[in-house]
Structure formats: C-alpha cells, structure tokens
mmCIF file of C-alpha atoms in Angstrom:
data_model
loop_
_atom_site.group_PDB
_atom_site.id
_atom_site.type_symbol
_atom_site.label_atom_id
_atom_site.label_comp_id
_atom_site.label_asym_id
_atom_site.label_seq_id
_atom_site.Cartn_x
_atom_site.Cartn_y
_atom_site.Cartn_z
ATOM 1 C CA MET A 1 76.246 207.406 -7.513
ATOM 2 C CA GLY A 2 73.842 206.904 -4.833
ATOM 3 C CA TYR A 3 72.567 203.457 -2.930
ATOM 4 C CA TYR A 4 69.675 202.815 -1.179
ATOM 5 C CA ASN A 5 67.537 200.248 0.772
ATOM 6 C CA PRO A 6 64.046 200.092 -1.045
ATOM 7 C CA GLN A 7 61.760 198.003 1.157
ATOM 8 C CA GLN A 8 60.520 194.740 -0.318
ATOM 9 C CA PRO A 9 57.800 195.398 -2.533
ATOM 10 C CA SER A 10 53.856 193.995 -1.651
ATOM 11 C CA ALA A 11 52.409 191.615 -4.124
ATOM 12 C CA PHE A 12 50.694 193.026 -7.064
ATOM 13 C CA PRO A 13 49.190 191.649 -10.231
ATOM 14 C CA TYR A 14 51.447 189.934 -12.322
ATOM 15 C CA CYS A 15 52.517 191.997 -15.591
ATOM 16 C CA GLN A 16 51.148 195.270 -13.943
ATOM 17 C CA PRO A 17 53.967 197.900 -13.540
ATOM 18 C CA THR A 18 54.132 199.412 -9.911
ATOM 19 C CA GLY A 19 55.102 202.335 -8.157
ATOM 20 C CA GLY A 20 55.400 204.015 -4.740
ATOM 21 C CA THR A 21 56.950 206.055 -2.440
ATOM 22 C CA HIS A 22 59.384 204.834 0.232
ATOM 23 C CA PRO A 23 61.992 206.140 2.538
ATOM 24 C CA ILE A 24 65.334 206.361 0.598
ATOM 25 C CA GLN A 25 68.768 206.663 2.080
ATOM 26 C CA TYR A 26 71.661 208.412 -0.331
ATOM 27 C CA GLN A 27 75.213 208.602 -0.118
ATOM 28 C CA PRO A 28 76.875 211.683 -1.646
ATOM 29 C CA GLY A 29 76.367 212.086 -5.388
ATOM 30 C CA ASN A 30 74.362 213.201 -8.023
ATOM 31 C CA TYR A 31 71.196 212.487 -5.839
ATOM 32 C CA PRO A 32 68.796 214.558 -3.372
ATOM 33 C CA VAL A 33 69.660 214.658 0.201
ATOM 34 C CA PRO A 34 69.115 212.001 2.912
ATOM 35 C CA SER A 35 65.939 211.335 4.419
ATOM 36 C CA GLN A 36 64.307 212.495 1.216
ATOM 37 C CA SER A 37 61.631 210.367 -0.163
ATOM 38 C CA ALA A 38 61.718 209.451 -3.982
ATOM 39 C CA PRO A 39 59.376 206.736 -5.874
ATOM 40 C CA ILE A 40 60.402 203.246 -6.621
ATOM 41 C CA THR A 41 58.999 202.698 -10.392
ATOM 42 C CA TRP A 42 58.970 198.994 -11.339
ATOM 43 C CA MET A 43 59.761 198.071 -15.261
ATOM 44 C CA PRO A 44 56.068 197.239 -16.570
ATOM 45 C CA GLY A 45 55.850 193.266 -16.446
ATOM 46 C CA PRO A 46 56.420 191.717 -19.931
ATOM 47 C CA THR A 47 53.850 189.050 -21.529
ATOM 48 C CA LEU A 48 54.566 185.513 -21.015
ATOM 49 C CA MET A 49 56.748 183.746 -23.616
ATOM 50 C CA PRO A 50 57.133 180.172 -24.910
ATOM 51 C CA ASP A 51 60.450 178.807 -24.341
ATOM 52 C CA CYS A 52 61.616 181.515 -21.734
ATOM 53 C CA PRO A 53 62.270 180.593 -18.139
ATOM 54 C CA PRO A 54 59.556 182.482 -16.372
ATOM 55 C CA GLY A 55 60.619 186.005 -15.281
ATOM 56 C CA LEU A 56 63.244 186.264 -17.761
ATOM 57 C CA GLU A 57 61.123 187.903 -20.274
ATOM 58 C CA TYR A 58 62.210 191.362 -18.832
ATOM 59 C CA LEU A 59 65.726 190.363 -20.195
ATOM 60 C CA THR A 60 64.292 189.968 -23.595
ATOM 61 C CA GLN A 61 63.517 193.677 -23.900
ATOM 62 C CA LEU A 62 66.962 194.952 -22.785
ATOM 63 C CA ASP A 63 70.456 195.644 -23.927
ATOM 64 C CA ASN A 64 71.675 196.882 -20.691
ATOM 65 C CA ILE A 65 71.157 196.661 -17.088
ATOM 66 C CA HIS A 66 72.623 198.488 -14.104
ATOM 67 C CA VAL A 67 73.534 196.632 -11.228
ATOM 68 C CA LEU A 68 73.555 198.920 -7.998
ATOM 69 C CA GLN A 69 74.794 197.246 -4.859
ATOM 70 C CA HIS A 70 73.335 198.638 -1.315
ATOM 71 C CA PHE A 71 75.753 200.912 0.883
ATOM 72 C CA GLU A 72 75.969 199.322 4.372
ATOM 73 C CA PRO A 73 77.259 201.501 7.185
ATOM 74 C CA LEU A 74 76.964 198.915 9.901
ATOM 75 C CA GLU A 75 79.882 197.363 8.010
ATOM 76 C CA MET A 76 81.931 200.137 8.210
ATOM 77 C CA ILE A 77 81.287 200.760 11.873
ATOM 78 C CA THR A 78 81.326 197.532 13.314
ATOM 79 C CA ARG A 79 83.289 195.574 10.861
ATOM 80 C CA PHE A 80 80.334 193.167 10.651
ATOM 81 C CA GLU A 81 79.977 191.434 7.270
ATOM 82 C CA THR A 82 76.379 191.504 6.408
ATOM 83 C CA ASN A 83 74.576 189.996 3.582
ATOM 84 C CA ASN A 84 74.618 191.925 0.210
ATOM 85 C CA LYS A 85 71.851 193.431 -1.471
ATOM 86 C CA TYR A 86 71.360 194.908 -5.365
ATOM 87 C CA ASP A 87 68.963 196.692 -7.226
ATOM 88 C CA ILE A 88 68.759 195.863 -10.964
ATOM 89 C CA LYS A 89 67.371 198.803 -13.046
ATOM 90 C CA ASN A 90 67.031 199.667 -16.827
ATOM 91 C CA ASN A 91 68.185 202.658 -18.722
ATOM 92 C CA LEU A 92 64.795 204.446 -17.374
ATOM 93 C CA ASP A 93 65.535 204.056 -13.886
ATOM 94 C CA GLN A 94 62.976 201.371 -13.831
ATOM 95 C CA MET A 95 63.640 198.263 -11.074
ATOM 96 C CA VAL A 96 63.957 195.274 -13.047
ATOM 97 C CA TYR A 97 64.974 192.738 -10.312
ATOM 98 C CA ILE A 98 66.267 192.526 -6.530
ATOM 99 C CA VAL A 99 68.818 190.311 -5.628
ATOM 100 C CA THR A 100 69.576 189.671 -2.068
ATOM 101 C CA GLU A 101 72.156 187.378 -0.349
ATOM 102 C CA ASP A 102 71.052 184.438 1.641
ATOM 103 C CA THR A 103 74.267 183.290 3.788
ATOM 104 C CA ASP A 104 74.518 182.877 7.683
ATOM 105 C CA ASP A 105 76.350 185.188 9.636
ATOM 106 C CA PHE A 106 79.321 182.625 10.735
ATOM 107 C CA THR A 107 80.266 181.706 6.770
ATOM 108 C CA ARG A 108 79.670 185.328 6.120
ATOM 109 C CA ASN A 109 82.300 186.687 8.806
ATOM 110 C CA ALA A 110 84.480 183.503 8.784
ATOM 111 C CA TYR A 111 85.048 183.320 5.010
ATOM 112 C CA ARG A 112 84.461 187.112 4.187
ATOM 113 C CA THR A 113 85.258 187.662 0.262
ATOM 114 C CA LEU A 114 85.812 184.005 -0.074
ATOM 115 C CA ARG A 115 82.595 182.688 1.200
ATOM 116 C CA PRO A 116 80.042 180.402 -0.604
ATOM 117 C CA PHE A 117 76.904 182.036 -1.109
ATOM 118 C CA VAL A 118 73.278 182.231 -2.495
ATOM 119 C CA LEU A 119 71.983 184.873 -4.054
ATOM 120 C CA ARG A 120 68.349 185.098 -4.714
ATOM 121 C CA VAL A 121 66.632 187.229 -7.571
ATOM 122 C CA THR A 122 63.012 188.686 -7.076
ATOM 123 C CA ASP A 123 60.744 190.269 -9.378
ATOM 124 C CA PHE A 124 58.439 192.773 -8.553
ATOM 125 C CA MET A 125 56.162 190.585 -6.720
ATOM 126 C CA GLY A 126 58.612 188.950 -4.535
ATOM 127 C CA ARG A 127 59.064 185.897 -6.603
ATOM 128 C CA GLU A 128 62.120 184.181 -6.920
ATOM 129 C CA ILE A 129 62.720 184.143 -10.157
ATOM 130 C CA MET A 130 66.367 182.978 -10.516
ATOM 131 C CA THR A 131 69.014 181.678 -8.035
ATOM 132 C CA MET A 132 72.702 181.864 -8.043
ATOM 133 C CA GLN A 133 75.122 179.571 -5.975
ATOM 134 C CA ARG A 134 78.755 179.914 -5.544
ATOM 135 C CA PRO A 135 80.362 176.576 -3.778
ATOM 136 C CA PHE A 136 83.436 176.964 -1.531
ATOM 137 C CA ARG A 137 86.641 176.792 -2.898
ATOM 138 C CA CYS A 138 90.160 176.768 -0.922
ATOM 139 C CA THR A 139 93.165 178.922 -2.004
ATOM 140 C CA CYS A 140 96.381 177.644 -1.922
ATOM 141 C CA CYS A 141 100.141 178.244 -3.377
ATOM 142 C CA CYS A 142 99.089 176.385 -6.620
ATOM 143 C CA PHE A 143 97.038 178.557 -8.194
ATOM 144 C CA CYS A 144 96.376 176.355 -11.543
ATOM 145 C CA CYS A 145 95.152 173.685 -9.416
ATOM 146 C CA PRO A 146 91.239 173.071 -10.365
ATOM 147 C CA ALA A 147 90.409 172.734 -7.028
ATOM 148 C CA THR A 148 90.930 176.436 -6.324
ATOM 149 C CA ARG A 149 89.108 177.818 -9.354
ATOM 150 C CA GLN A 150 85.772 179.947 -8.601
ATOM 151 C CA GLU A 151 82.663 178.572 -9.709
ATOM 152 C CA LEU A 152 79.057 180.104 -9.988
ATOM 153 C CA GLU A 153 75.907 178.170 -10.531
ATOM 154 C CA VAL A 154 73.013 179.875 -12.086
ATOM 155 C CA GLN A 155 69.594 178.323 -11.692
ATOM 156 C CA CYS A 156 66.494 179.578 -13.501
ATOM 157 C CA PRO A 157 64.004 179.035 -12.343
ATOM 158 C CA PRO A 158 65.480 177.909 -9.057
ATOM 159 C CA GLY A 159 66.063 174.140 -8.921
ATOM 160 C CA ILE A 160 66.775 174.191 -12.830
ATOM 161 C CA THR A 161 70.358 174.712 -13.598
ATOM 162 C CA ILE A 162 70.990 176.781 -16.912
ATOM 163 C CA GLY A 163 74.975 177.162 -16.664
ATOM 164 C CA PHE A 164 78.168 177.942 -14.811
ATOM 165 C CA VAL A 165 80.335 180.576 -14.627
ATOM 166 C CA MET A 166 84.211 179.093 -14.258
ATOM 167 C CA ASP A 167 87.231 181.143 -13.010
ATOM 168 C CA HIS A 168 90.342 180.293 -15.005
ATOM 169 C CA TRP A 169 93.778 181.237 -13.658
ATOM 170 C CA ASN A 170 95.758 183.600 -15.349
ATOM 171 C CA LEU A 171 98.857 185.657 -14.927
ATOM 172 C CA CYS A 172 97.896 188.990 -16.076
ATOM 173 C CA ARG A 173 94.072 188.980 -16.084
ATOM 174 C CA ALA A 174 90.964 187.816 -14.813
ATOM 175 C CA VAL A 175 89.410 185.105 -17.195
ATOM 176 C CA TYR A 176 86.290 183.245 -17.110
ATOM 177 C CA SER A 177 83.990 181.048 -19.398
ATOM 178 C CA ILE A 178 80.215 180.660 -19.403
ATOM 179 C CA GLN A 179 79.081 177.231 -19.778
ATOM 180 C CA ASN A 180 75.953 176.117 -20.580
ATOM 181 C CA GLU A 181 73.823 173.271 -18.221
ATOM 182 C CA LYS A 182 76.060 170.462 -19.797
ATOM 183 C CA LYS A 183 79.237 172.293 -18.838
ATOM 184 C CA GLU A 184 80.282 173.237 -22.582
ATOM 185 C CA ASN A 185 81.907 176.496 -22.953
ATOM 186 C CA VAL A 186 79.541 179.276 -25.094
ATOM 187 C CA LEU A 187 81.043 182.309 -24.023
ATOM 188 C CA SER A 188 84.400 183.865 -22.321
ATOM 189 C CA ILE A 189 85.193 187.104 -20.289
ATOM 190 C CA ARG A 190 88.500 188.633 -20.126
ATOM 191 C CA GLY A 191 89.064 191.294 -17.831
ATOM 192 C CA PRO A 192 91.515 194.156 -17.534
ATOM 193 C CA CYS A 193 95.419 193.579 -16.190
ATOM 194 C CA SER A 194 94.695 195.562 -13.015
ATOM 195 C CA THR A 195 91.032 194.852 -11.619
ATOM 196 C CA TYR A 196 91.455 197.362 -8.922
ATOM 197 C CA GLY A 197 90.328 200.306 -11.050
ATOM 198 C CA CYS A 198 91.737 203.405 -9.017
ATOM 199 C CA GLY A 199 90.343 206.275 -10.942
ATOM 200 C CA SER A 200 88.688 204.653 -14.060
ATOM 201 C CA ASP A 201 86.050 202.080 -14.732
ATOM 202 C CA SER A 202 87.215 198.241 -14.970
ATOM 203 C CA VAL A 203 85.744 196.646 -18.280
ATOM 204 C CA PHE A 204 85.183 193.080 -18.513
ATOM 205 C CA GLU A 205 84.871 192.118 -22.066
ATOM 206 C CA VAL A 206 82.472 189.293 -23.325
ATOM 207 C CA LYS A 207 83.485 187.521 -26.049
ATOM 208 C CA ALA A 208 82.390 184.343 -28.466
ATOM 209 C CA ILE A 209 84.118 181.281 -27.824
ATOM 210 C CA ASP A 210 86.494 182.052 -30.304
ATOM 211 C CA GLY A 211 87.751 184.882 -28.189
ATOM 212 C CA VAL A 212 87.704 187.216 -30.841
ATOM 213 C CA SER A 213 84.032 188.605 -31.544
ATOM 214 C CA ASN A 214 82.899 190.890 -29.189
ATOM 215 C CA ILE A 215 79.295 190.291 -27.191
ATOM 216 C CA GLY A 216 79.304 192.439 -24.621
ATOM 217 C CA SER A 217 80.616 194.035 -21.764
ATOM 218 C CA ILE A 218 80.706 194.174 -17.587
ATOM 219 C CA ILE A 219 81.811 197.310 -16.767
ATOM 220 C CA ARG A 220 82.411 198.173 -12.697
ATOM 221 C CA LYS A 221 81.923 201.794 -12.846
ATOM 222 C CA TRP A 222 84.042 204.142 -10.785
ATOM 223 C CA ASN A 223 82.251 205.905 -7.999
ATOM 224 C CA GLY A 224 85.361 207.691 -6.183
ATOM 225 C CA LEU A 225 85.697 207.683 -2.834
ATOM 226 C CA MET A 226 82.871 205.128 -2.457
ATOM 227 C CA SER A 227 84.523 202.630 -4.815
ATOM 228 C CA ALA A 228 87.691 203.159 -2.975
ATOM 229 C CA MET A 229 86.773 202.331 0.571
ATOM 230 C CA GLY A 230 82.966 201.011 0.605
ATOM 231 C CA ASN A 231 80.985 197.971 -0.693
ATOM 232 C CA ALA A 232 78.617 200.180 -2.622
ATOM 233 C CA ASP A 233 79.559 199.060 -6.510
ATOM 234 C CA HIS A 234 77.658 199.940 -9.613
ATOM 235 C CA PHE A 235 77.872 197.686 -12.698
ATOM 236 C CA ASP A 236 76.751 198.033 -16.282
ATOM 237 C CA ILE A 237 75.842 195.113 -18.249
ATOM 238 C CA HIS A 238 75.726 195.300 -21.830
ATOM 239 C CA PHE A 239 74.949 192.808 -24.219
ATOM 240 C CA PRO A 240 72.920 192.340 -27.696
ATOM 241 C CA LEU A 241 69.116 192.789 -27.497
ATOM 242 C CA ASP A 242 68.700 189.416 -29.480
ATOM 243 C CA LEU A 243 71.045 187.282 -27.676
ATOM 244 C CA ASP A 244 69.751 184.211 -26.355
ATOM 245 C CA VAL A 245 67.956 185.215 -22.753
ATOM 246 C CA LYS A 246 69.818 182.209 -20.790
ATOM 247 C CA MET A 247 73.206 183.757 -22.175
ATOM 248 C CA LYS A 248 72.130 187.110 -20.907
ATOM 249 C CA ALA A 249 71.164 185.804 -17.624
ATOM 250 C CA MET A 250 74.707 183.825 -17.456
ATOM 251 C CA ILE A 251 76.019 187.289 -18.253
ATOM 252 C CA PHE A 252 74.065 188.775 -15.524
ATOM 253 C CA GLY A 253 75.297 186.111 -12.831
ATOM 254 C CA ALA A 254 78.834 186.359 -14.015
ATOM 255 C CA CYS A 255 79.084 189.998 -12.994
ATOM 256 C CA PHE A 256 78.008 188.676 -9.136
ATOM 257 C CA LEU A 257 81.302 186.654 -9.162
ATOM 258 C CA ILE A 258 83.542 189.101 -10.542
ATOM 259 C CA ASP A 259 82.140 191.522 -7.799
ATOM 260 C CA PHE A 260 82.543 189.077 -4.835
ATOM 261 C CA MET A 261 86.388 187.893 -6.207
ATOM 262 C CA TYR A 262 87.648 191.327 -7.038
ATOM 263 C CA PHE A 263 85.437 194.349 -5.805
ATOM 264 C CA GLU A 264 84.124 193.179 -2.571
ATOM 265 C CA ARG A 265 86.375 194.496 0.368
ATOM 266 C CA SER A 266 86.122 193.145 3.777
ATOM 267 C CA PRO A 267 85.005 195.398 6.751
ATOM 268 C CA GLN A 268 88.100 194.181 8.523
ATOM 269 C CA HIS A 269 90.613 195.795 6.098
ATOM 270 C CA SER A 270 88.374 198.818 5.242
ATOM 271 C CA SER A 271 89.976 200.925 8.171
ATOM 272 C CA ARG A 272 93.590 199.957 7.410
#
C-alpha cells in the first residue's frame, strides 16, 4: 500500500467536486514509481442536512472509509518525531478528509507514543470540521487505576463535544467504550488478543452496548515491511450505512486512539 503527502487543497466552492494533479511520493507497493504525478480527486460535496453537524454529511453516504497514514522518511532517518498526517478516502479512492496532528515538537519527542495530541479534520475547502483531543494520562504499575485510562474527546464542530472514546484495562485484549457527550456508554470495541498483528490484519470489533450485537469494525491492515518498521498504517473502518452519523464519527475517532496506543512506533526504537 502506498502513502503520500498531498499538498493542502486550495479553496473551492462548497459542494463542488474537485480534482487536480500534485506531486506524489510513493512507497513500494501496488502503486506507480516515485516522482510520478497522480490526480487527487475529492468526494463530491453532499447537500446540507438538518440535525447533522456541518461536514459530517459525507459520512451519511458511506459505510466504509479508509484511513491512510503518511509515511515520513525523516522520522526513520533522524529519529525526530513529526506530526502525524492521514488521508481519509472512500472505496472509490476519493479523498473525504485530511487529518493533521497539531502537537508541538517538545511534547511529541518527550512523550512519544504517550503524548497528548490534537487532531484536526479538514474537508476539501480546508475547513476544520472536527477536532479530536487526547489528554495526557500517566502510566504506572497499577494498570487498573482510572488515572491511567486513555481517553479521546471528539468535537464536531470544533468546540462542541459529541462524545468520548475510553480505554479500559483488560488482561487479554484491547477494550474501549464509545460514549456520548454525557459520558454514557453507547458502543463497545473489542480488539484481538495480540495487537502486533505480524503477518495478518488486526481486527477491532465494534459492538452494541450489550457486547453481543455486531455494529462494525476497525481493521488495521497488514502491509508487510511497512507495517513492521514504519509509521504508515492503513485502517479500514466499517459501519452500517444507516448508523447515526455522530456514532460514525465516534468510531472514526476511535481509530486514531487505537493507532497511537498500539501501532504508533517511536522513531527512537525503530532501529533496535
């Protein structure tokens, strides 16, 4: 799977599909050779919908999205942690969103994978339509202590909280709860017993609050050497087409907390 660094799109009239040709940097995989140009096509803008947070109208039309993390050669060469960037695409390979980490250099390189962060989700006009925030949580020998539980707050639009993703200590597997803005449990996520996923995909099942009914999944795809050594992950997110759009946004947000907790590899350890 290739990962690349598209330039930030310029402003376009709202709800008009855009496309263009930009220089693309590819990694080995089923993609053209490096330095070859390829078009970047954005998903056509949907019409405004009542009772839908601005910018989430795209998700009402989708039951599957792909999260593609950019590969950063500088990290592997210098061991300097840079801000993560992700492309969000649909099954037609059309860009839906761009996600950019906004964390200062000291915080990133002092706390590495445990760092608190802000992720900004922008649409094709560069508008920030969603913000995801992870506060700092210390780690200690008492893993069941509430103070060590990882948390992600999702705001859409920025400043308006729509829910939280909460980590739960479990001896055997990754377990999360998805909560609404009142911190009431709505969905649950159960990961595999081994999250390393060497040679195979890692599947995180999204279930109803009863823990039985299947709602969807977050799948970290195995991409060979890139998955084993580089920070360039590929996730597939599945949910019902008619699922409440805020819950789709929350499952989308959970993907990033999972990425940082289990698949973000610090550059200082990459050569060991």
